[in-house]
PDB file of C-alpha atoms in Angstrom:
ATOM      1  CA  UNK O   1       4.431 -21.940 -10.896  1.00 87.00           C
ATOM      2  CA  UNK O   2       1.966 -19.371  -8.372  1.00 95.00           C
ATOM      3  CA  UNK O   3       0.882 -20.514  -5.452  1.00 97.00           C
ATOM      4  CA  UNK O   4      -2.552 -19.340  -3.704  1.00 98.00           C
ATOM      5  CA  UNK O   5      -3.492 -20.311  -0.055  1.00 98.00           C
ATOM      6  CA  UNK O   6      -6.337 -19.324   1.160  1.00 97.00           C
ATOM      7  CA  UNK O   7      -6.276 -17.209   4.594  1.00 97.00           C
ATOM      8  CA  UNK O   8     -10.042 -18.348   5.496  1.00 93.00           C
ATOM      9  CA  UNK O   9      -8.430 -21.575   7.432  1.00 92.00           C
ATOM     10  CA  UNK O  10      -5.885 -21.226   9.627  1.00 93.00           C
ATOM     11  CA  UNK O  11      -3.422 -23.454   8.674  1.00 92.00           C
ATOM     12  CA  UNK O  12      -3.352 -22.631   4.921  1.00 96.00           C
ATOM     13  CA  UNK O  13      -3.127 -18.644   6.359  1.00 97.00           C
ATOM     14  CA  UNK O  14      -0.123 -19.374   8.595  1.00 97.00           C
ATOM     15  CA  UNK O  15       1.577 -21.749   5.434  1.00 98.00           C
ATOM     16  CA  UNK O  16       0.740 -18.749   2.989  1.00 98.00           C
ATOM     17  CA  UNK O  17       2.215 -16.006   5.259  1.00 98.00           C
ATOM     18  CA  UNK O  18       5.279 -17.906   5.627  1.00 98.00           C
ATOM     19  CA  UNK O  19       5.091 -18.341   1.367  1.00 98.00           C
ATOM     20  CA  UNK O  20       4.444 -14.813   1.464  1.00 98.00           C
ATOM     21  CA  UNK O  21       7.351 -13.664   3.583  1.00 98.00           C
ATOM     22  CA  UNK O  22      10.177 -15.814   1.533  1.00 98.00           C
ATOM     23  CA  UNK O  23       8.773 -14.333  -1.451  1.00 98.00           C
ATOM     24  CA  UNK O  24       9.257 -10.880  -0.543  1.00 98.00           C
ATOM     25  CA  UNK O  25      12.828 -11.251   1.120  1.00 98.00           C
ATOM     26  CA  UNK O  26      13.832 -13.015  -2.321  1.00 98.00           C
ATOM     27  CA  UNK O  27      12.281  -9.927  -4.431  1.00 97.00           C
ATOM     28  CA  UNK O  28       9.157 -11.894  -6.018  1.00 98.00           C
ATOM     29  CA  UNK O  29       6.090  -9.875  -6.302  1.00 98.00           C
ATOM     30  CA  UNK O  30       2.279 -11.328  -4.209  1.00 98.00           C
ATOM     31  CA  UNK O  31      -0.258 -10.044  -4.119  1.00 98.00           C
ATOM     32  CA  UNK O  32      -2.209  -9.775  -0.855  1.00 98.00           C
ATOM     33  CA  UNK O  33      -5.788  -8.574   0.374  1.00 96.00           C
ATOM     34  CA  UNK O  34      -6.184  -4.774   2.033  1.00 94.00           C
ATOM     35  CA  UNK O  35      -8.844  -3.389   3.444  1.00 91.00           C
ATOM     36  CA  UNK O  36      -9.685  -1.223  -0.174  1.00 88.00           C
ATOM     37  CA  UNK O  37      -8.975  -3.100  -3.405  1.00 91.00           C
ATOM     38  CA  UNK O  38      -6.237  -6.432  -3.372  1.00 95.00           C
ATOM     39  CA  UNK O  39      -2.634  -5.150  -3.863  1.00 96.00           C
ATOM     40  CA  UNK O  40       0.206  -6.098  -5.464  1.00 98.00           C
ATOM     41  CA  UNK O  41       3.316  -5.723  -3.361  1.00 98.00           C
ATOM     42  CA  UNK O  42       7.202  -6.545  -3.178  1.00 97.00           C
ATOM     43  CA  UNK O  43       9.855  -5.378  -0.756  1.00 96.00           C
ATOM     44  CA  UNK O  44       9.856  -1.730  -0.606  1.00 94.00           C
ATOM     45  CA  UNK O  45      14.027  -1.438  -1.298  1.00 92.00           C
ATOM     46  CA  UNK O  46      14.420  -4.156  -3.813  1.00 94.00           C
ATOM     47  CA  UNK O  47      14.555  -1.889  -6.596  1.00 92.00           C
ATOM     48  CA  UNK O  48      14.604  -4.841  -9.272  1.00 95.00           C
ATOM     49  CA  UNK O  49      11.808  -6.449  -7.448  1.00 96.00           C
ATOM     50  CA  UNK O  50       9.588  -3.044  -7.532  1.00 94.00           C
ATOM     51  CA  UNK O  51      10.453  -2.445 -11.340  1.00 93.00           C
ATOM     52  CA  UNK O  52       9.045  -5.957 -11.131  1.00 96.00           C
ATOM     53  CA  UNK O  53       6.070  -4.967  -9.962  1.00 96.00           C
ATOM     54  CA  UNK O  54       5.705  -1.805 -12.511  1.00 94.00           C
ATOM     55  CA  UNK O  55       6.266  -4.315 -14.968  1.00 95.00           C
ATOM     56  CA  UNK O  56       3.455  -6.875 -13.900  1.00 97.00           C
ATOM     57  CA  UNK O  57       1.216  -4.154 -14.192  1.00 96.00           C
ATOM     58  CA  UNK O  58       2.240  -2.562 -17.586  1.00 93.00           C
ATOM     59  CA  UNK O  59       2.875   0.624 -15.756  1.00 86.00           C
ATOM     60  CA  UNK O  60       5.990   2.782 -15.833  1.00 81.00           C
ATOM     61  CA  UNK O  61       8.084   4.519 -12.959  1.00 76.00           C
ATOM     62  CA  UNK O  62       6.173   8.082 -13.835  1.00 76.00           C
ATOM     63  CA  UNK O  63       3.124   6.632 -11.721  1.00 77.00           C
ATOM     64  CA  UNK O  64       5.053   5.703  -8.646  1.00 81.00           C
ATOM     65  CA  UNK O  65       4.259   3.090  -6.178  1.00 90.00           C
ATOM     66  CA  UNK O  66       3.255   3.749  -2.249  1.00 93.00           C
ATOM     67  CA  UNK O  67       3.918   2.331   0.410  1.00 95.00           C
ATOM     68  CA  UNK O  68       1.993   0.165   3.066  1.00 97.00           C
ATOM     69  CA  UNK O  69       3.391  -0.086   6.541  1.00 97.00           C
ATOM     70  CA  UNK O  70       2.679  -2.436   9.454  1.00 97.00           C
ATOM     71  CA  UNK O  71       2.891  -0.165  12.571  1.00 95.00           C
ATOM     72  CA  UNK O  72       2.766   3.711  13.580  1.00 91.00           C
ATOM     73  CA  UNK O  73       6.695   3.742  14.659  1.00 90.00           C
ATOM     74  CA  UNK O  74       7.440   2.505  11.258  1.00 92.00           C
ATOM     75  CA  UNK O  75       6.952   5.257   9.794  1.00 93.00           C
ATOM     76  CA  UNK O  76       9.279   7.916  11.317  1.00 89.00           C
ATOM     77  CA  UNK O  77      12.364   5.415   9.661  1.00 89.00           C
ATOM     78  CA  UNK O  78      11.023   6.854   6.653  1.00 90.00           C
ATOM     79  CA  UNK O  79      10.355  10.356   6.507  1.00 91.00           C
ATOM     80  CA  UNK O  80      11.853  13.710   6.896  1.00 80.00           C
ATOM     81  CA  UNK O  81      10.352  14.781  10.140  1.00 83.00           C
ATOM     82  CA  UNK O  82       7.306  13.575  10.519  1.00 89.00           C
ATOM     83  CA  UNK O  83       4.744  17.030  11.101  1.00 92.00           C
ATOM     84  CA  UNK O  84       2.172  17.630  13.403  1.00 95.00           C
ATOM     85  CA  UNK O  85      -0.506  17.430  10.467  1.00 96.00           C
ATOM     86  CA  UNK O  86       0.846  14.214   9.281  1.00 96.00           C
ATOM     87  CA  UNK O  87       0.505  12.783  13.128  1.00 95.00           C
ATOM     88  CA  UNK O  88      -2.915  13.962  13.405  1.00 97.00           C
ATOM     89  CA  UNK O  89      -4.343  12.292  10.397  1.00 97.00           C
ATOM     90  CA  UNK O  90      -2.472   8.938  11.396  1.00 97.00           C
ATOM     91  CA  UNK O  91      -3.638   8.816  14.689  1.00 96.00           C
ATOM     92  CA  UNK O  92      -7.649   9.876  13.655  1.00 97.00           C
ATOM     93  CA  UNK O  93      -7.416   7.389  10.150  1.00 97.00           C
ATOM     94  CA  UNK O  94      -4.636   4.229  11.028  1.00 97.00           C
ATOM     95  CA  UNK O  95      -4.580   1.323  10.690  1.00 97.00           C
ATOM     96  CA  UNK O  96      -7.307   2.555   7.806  1.00 95.00           C
ATOM     97  CA  UNK O  97      -8.592   3.923   4.343  1.00 93.00           C
ATOM     98  CA  UNK O  98      -6.075   7.555   4.294  1.00 96.00           C
ATOM     99  CA  UNK O  99      -2.853   7.864   2.628  1.00 96.00           C
ATOM    100  CA  UNK O 100      -0.493  10.366   2.984  1.00 96.00           C
ATOM    101  CA  UNK O 101       2.220  11.593   0.669  1.00 94.00           C
ATOM    102  CA  UNK O 102       5.437  13.368   2.746  1.00 94.00           C
ATOM    103  CA  UNK O 103       8.466  13.455   2.052  1.00 91.00           C
ATOM    104  CA  UNK O 104      11.074  10.660   2.898  1.00 89.00           C
ATOM    105  CA  UNK O 105      14.270  10.600   4.187  1.00 86.00           C
ATOM    106  CA  UNK O 106      17.141  11.298   1.858  1.00 82.00           C
ATOM    107  CA  UNK O 107      18.889   8.166   2.725  1.00 81.00           C
ATOM    108  CA  UNK O 108      16.815   5.751   2.302  1.00 80.00           C
ATOM    109  CA  UNK O 109      18.305   3.450  -0.801  1.00 75.00           C
ATOM    110  CA  UNK O 110      14.850   3.274  -2.580  1.00 82.00           C
ATOM    111  CA  UNK O 111      13.316   3.379  -6.217  1.00 81.00           C
ATOM    112  CA  UNK O 112       9.372   3.518  -6.106  1.00 78.00           C
ATOM    113  CA  UNK O 113       8.693   5.665  -9.352  1.00 70.00           C
ATOM    114  CA  UNK O 114       9.530   9.812 -10.211  1.00 69.00           C
ATOM    115  CA  UNK O 115       8.452  10.051  -6.740  1.00 68.00           C
ATOM    116  CA  UNK O 116      10.579  13.519  -6.495  1.00 79.00           C
ATOM    117  CA  UNK O 117      11.729  12.701  -2.626  1.00 83.00           C
ATOM    118  CA  UNK O 118       8.194  11.979  -1.811  1.00 88.00           C
ATOM    119  CA  UNK O 119       6.433   8.547  -0.643  1.00 91.00           C
ATOM    120  CA  UNK O 120       2.844   7.863  -0.424  1.00 94.00           C
ATOM    121  CA  UNK O 121       2.338   5.916   2.939  1.00 96.00           C
ATOM    122  CA  UNK O 122      -0.577   3.908   3.894  1.00 97.00           C
ATOM    123  CA  UNK O 123      -1.357   1.598   6.824  1.00 97.00           C
ATOM    124  CA  UNK O 124      -3.958  -0.556   6.217  1.00 95.00           C
ATOM    125  CA  UNK O 125      -6.992  -2.359   7.907  1.00 94.00           C
ATOM    126  CA  UNK O 126      -6.500  -5.694   7.388  1.00 95.00           C
ATOM    127  CA  UNK O 127      -4.900  -8.624   9.514  1.00 96.00           C
ATOM    128  CA  UNK O 128      -3.285  -9.929   6.726  1.00 97.00           C
ATOM    129  CA  UNK O 129      -1.594  -7.213   5.458  1.00 97.00           C
ATOM    130  CA  UNK O 130      -0.671  -6.089   9.028  1.00 97.00           C
ATOM    131  CA  UNK O 131       0.644  -9.778   9.712  1.00 98.00           C
ATOM    132  CA  UNK O 132       2.849 -10.073   6.555  1.00 98.00           C
ATOM    133  CA  UNK O 133       3.868  -6.400   6.978  1.00 98.00           C
ATOM    134  CA  UNK O 134       5.152  -6.622  10.857  1.00 97.00           C
ATOM    135  CA  UNK O 135       6.977  -9.506   9.528  1.00 97.00           C
ATOM    136  CA  UNK O 136       8.672  -8.345   6.578  1.00 98.00           C
ATOM    137  CA  UNK O 137       8.605  -4.563   6.530  1.00 96.00           C
ATOM    138  CA  UNK O 138       7.486  -1.671   4.617  1.00 96.00           C
ATOM    139  CA  UNK O 139       6.322  -3.165   1.251  1.00 97.00           C
ATOM    140  CA  UNK O 140       5.944  -1.689  -1.876  1.00 96.00           C
ATOM    141  CA  UNK O 141       1.982  -2.093  -2.641  1.00 96.00           C
ATOM    142  CA  UNK O 142      -0.288  -0.986  -5.945  1.00 94.00           C
ATOM    143  CA  UNK O 143      -4.121  -2.389  -7.098  1.00 93.00           C
ATOM    144  CA  UNK O 144      -3.368  -5.821  -8.072  1.00 96.00           C
ATOM    145  CA  UNK O 145      -4.657  -5.616 -11.752  1.00 96.00           C
ATOM    146  CA  UNK O 146      -2.988  -4.811 -15.045  1.00 96.00           C
ATOM    147  CA  UNK O 147      -3.353  -0.261 -15.554  1.00 93.00           C
ATOM    148  CA  UNK O 148      -6.148   0.748 -17.068  1.00 92.00           C
ATOM    149  CA  UNK O 149      -8.801  -2.679 -15.819  1.00 94.00           C
ATOM    150  CA  UNK O 150     -10.682  -2.565 -13.519  1.00 91.00           C
ATOM    151  CA  UNK O 151      -9.239  -3.326  -9.697  1.00 90.00           C
ATOM    152  CA  UNK O 152      -9.161  -6.606  -8.265  1.00 94.00           C
ATOM    153  CA  UNK O 153     -11.731  -7.235  -5.576  1.00 93.00           C
ATOM    154  CA  UNK O 154     -10.996 -10.612  -4.826  1.00 95.00           C
ATOM    155  CA  UNK O 155      -7.594 -12.851  -5.193  1.00 97.00           C
ATOM    156  CA  UNK O 156      -8.872 -15.169  -8.367  1.00 97.00           C
ATOM    157  CA  UNK O 157      -9.432 -11.852 -10.255  1.00 96.00           C
ATOM    158  CA  UNK O 158      -6.310 -10.632  -9.506  1.00 97.00           C
ATOM    159  CA  UNK O 159      -5.048 -14.091 -10.688  1.00 98.00           C
ATOM    160  CA  UNK O 160      -6.847 -13.535 -13.995  1.00 97.00           C
ATOM    161  CA  UNK O 161      -5.101 -10.112 -14.587  1.00 97.00           C
ATOM    162  CA  UNK O 162      -1.321 -11.036 -13.362  1.00 98.00           C
ATOM    163  CA  UNK O 163      -0.860 -14.498 -14.083  1.00 97.00           C
ATOM    164  CA  UNK O 164       2.178 -15.709 -13.537  1.00 97.00           C
ATOM    165  CA  UNK O 165       4.158 -12.768 -12.489  1.00 98.00           C
ATOM    166  CA  UNK O 166       3.191 -13.114  -8.729  1.00 98.00           C
ATOM    167  CA  UNK O 167       4.840 -15.675  -6.915  1.00 98.00           C
ATOM    168  CA  UNK O 168       2.509 -15.943  -4.268  1.00 98.00           C
ATOM    169  CA  UNK O 169      -1.862 -14.552  -3.814  1.00 98.00           C
ATOM    170  CA  UNK O 170      -2.843 -14.620  -0.814  1.00 98.00           C
ATOM    171  CA  UNK O 171      -6.672 -15.266  -0.754  1.00 98.00           C
ATOM    172  CA  UNK O 172      -8.601 -13.662   2.126  1.00 96.00           C
ATOM    173  CA  UNK O 173     -12.329 -13.366   0.493  1.00 94.00           C
ATOM    174  CA  UNK O 174     -13.965 -10.241  -1.290  1.00 93.00           C
ATOM    175  CA  UNK O 175     -12.714  -7.192  -0.634  1.00 87.00           C
ATOM    176  CA  UNK O 176     -16.096  -5.414  -0.591  1.00 71.00           C
ATOM    177  CA  UNK O 177     -16.904  -2.429  -2.662  1.00 73.00           C
ATOM    178  CA  UNK O 178     -13.256  -1.597  -4.631  1.00 75.00           C
ATOM    179  CA  UNK O 179     -13.392   2.217  -3.191  1.00 81.00           C
ATOM    180  CA  UNK O 180      -9.656   3.496  -3.262  1.00 84.00           C
ATOM    181  CA  UNK O 181      -8.240   5.279  -0.005  1.00 90.00           C
ATOM    182  CA  UNK O 182      -8.028   9.354   0.251  1.00 95.00           C
ATOM    183  CA  UNK O 183      -4.905  10.766  -0.548  1.00 95.00           C
ATOM    184  CA  UNK O 184      -3.660  13.698   1.454  1.00 97.00           C
ATOM    185  CA  UNK O 185      -0.536  15.753  -0.085  1.00 95.00           C
ATOM    186  CA  UNK O 186       1.316  17.366   3.450  1.00 95.00           C
ATOM    187  CA  UNK O 187       4.408  18.227   1.183  1.00 92.00           C
ATOM    188  CA  UNK O 188       3.842  21.880   0.857  1.00 89.00           C
ATOM    189  CA  UNK O 189       2.708  24.709   2.746  1.00 89.00           C
ATOM    190  CA  UNK O 190      -0.652  23.525   3.248  1.00 93.00           C
ATOM    191  CA  UNK O 191      -2.512  19.818   2.892  1.00 95.00           C
ATOM    192  CA  UNK O 192      -3.833  19.300  -0.007  1.00 95.00           C
ATOM    193  CA  UNK O 193      -6.730  16.551  -1.120  1.00 96.00           C
ATOM    194  CA  UNK O 194      -4.688  14.457  -3.992  1.00 95.00           C
ATOM    195  CA  UNK O 195      -8.034  12.035  -4.052  1.00 94.00           C
ATOM    196  CA  UNK O 196     -11.220  11.612  -2.094  1.00 94.00           C
ATOM    197  CA  UNK O 197     -11.957   7.870  -1.457  1.00 91.00           C
ATOM    198  CA  UNK O 198     -12.972   6.058   1.392  1.00 90.00           C
ATOM    199  CA  UNK O 199     -12.423   9.137   3.861  1.00 95.00           C
ATOM    200  CA  UNK O 200     -14.374  12.087   3.022  1.00 95.00           C
ATOM    201  CA  UNK O 201     -12.903  15.500   2.585  1.00 95.00           C
ATOM    202  CA  UNK O 202     -15.158  16.301   5.425  1.00 96.00           C
ATOM    203  CA  UNK O 203     -13.594  13.898   7.903  1.00 97.00           C
ATOM    204  CA  UNK O 204      -9.906  15.172   6.801  1.00 97.00           C
ATOM    205  CA  UNK O 205     -10.970  18.781   7.541  1.00 97.00           C
ATOM    206  CA  UNK O 206     -11.533  17.722  11.153  1.00 97.00           C
ATOM    207  CA  UNK O 207      -8.810  15.827  12.079  1.00 97.00           C
ATOM    208  CA  UNK O 208      -6.881  18.391  10.745  1.00 96.00           C
ATOM    209  CA  UNK O 209      -8.649  21.107  11.939  1.00 95.00           C
ATOM    210  CA  UNK O 210      -9.109  23.327   9.026  1.00 95.00           C
ATOM    211  CA  UNK O 211     -10.765  23.114   5.581  1.00 93.00           C
ATOM    212  CA  UNK O 212      -8.734  20.850   3.322  1.00 91.00           C
ATOM    213  CA  UNK O 213      -9.217  21.684  -0.900  1.00 79.00           C
ATOM    214  CA  UNK O 214      -7.883  20.080  -3.981  1.00 83.00           C
ATOM    215  CA  UNK O 215      -3.932  20.449  -4.717  1.00 72.00           C
ATOM    216  CA  UNK O 216      -3.631  24.188  -6.859  1.00 64.00           C
TER     217      UNK O 216
END
């Protein structure tokens, strides 16, 4: 049976984080608050847990799952060389509402879907998410909703959609406006904008020192 923890109270927040960390380590799913919308997450290196995440969302591997990290330094172990452009965006917007798509290290044993050797990374600006990520390491995280349904801006909305497929729900209160992260693709010769969300294209262009547009 799913457990729900109110992260607005210090003692239940501590209990919730312990329960969530235990769930992630045992291959189960958790729902966590982020700075955009609520996310459903699993151990990024547990392929069966990631498949369970996709099943919970009624989503196929053709829509791969992104990865959330708890610190800048974590990224170096996940990617095939971090470009100066990637570092510029990380320094400008992390933790925050910007996701970057980069080539992942070929030695990594994970299966996030049909990623074609790439991974989408983000460091969220939310204390509960960061504390969990720093405890368990990188997590595969997608919006906490069934595909085709509205993203959840509360833990209850996530539970209404995902139910008992999730072991632990961390309730961090309403997430605010459900604006997704901006996604920048850094796998090509020049950076391109895959999705404009909470961070404007102008802000990304300024951080990179060049004009950025949609992927052609």
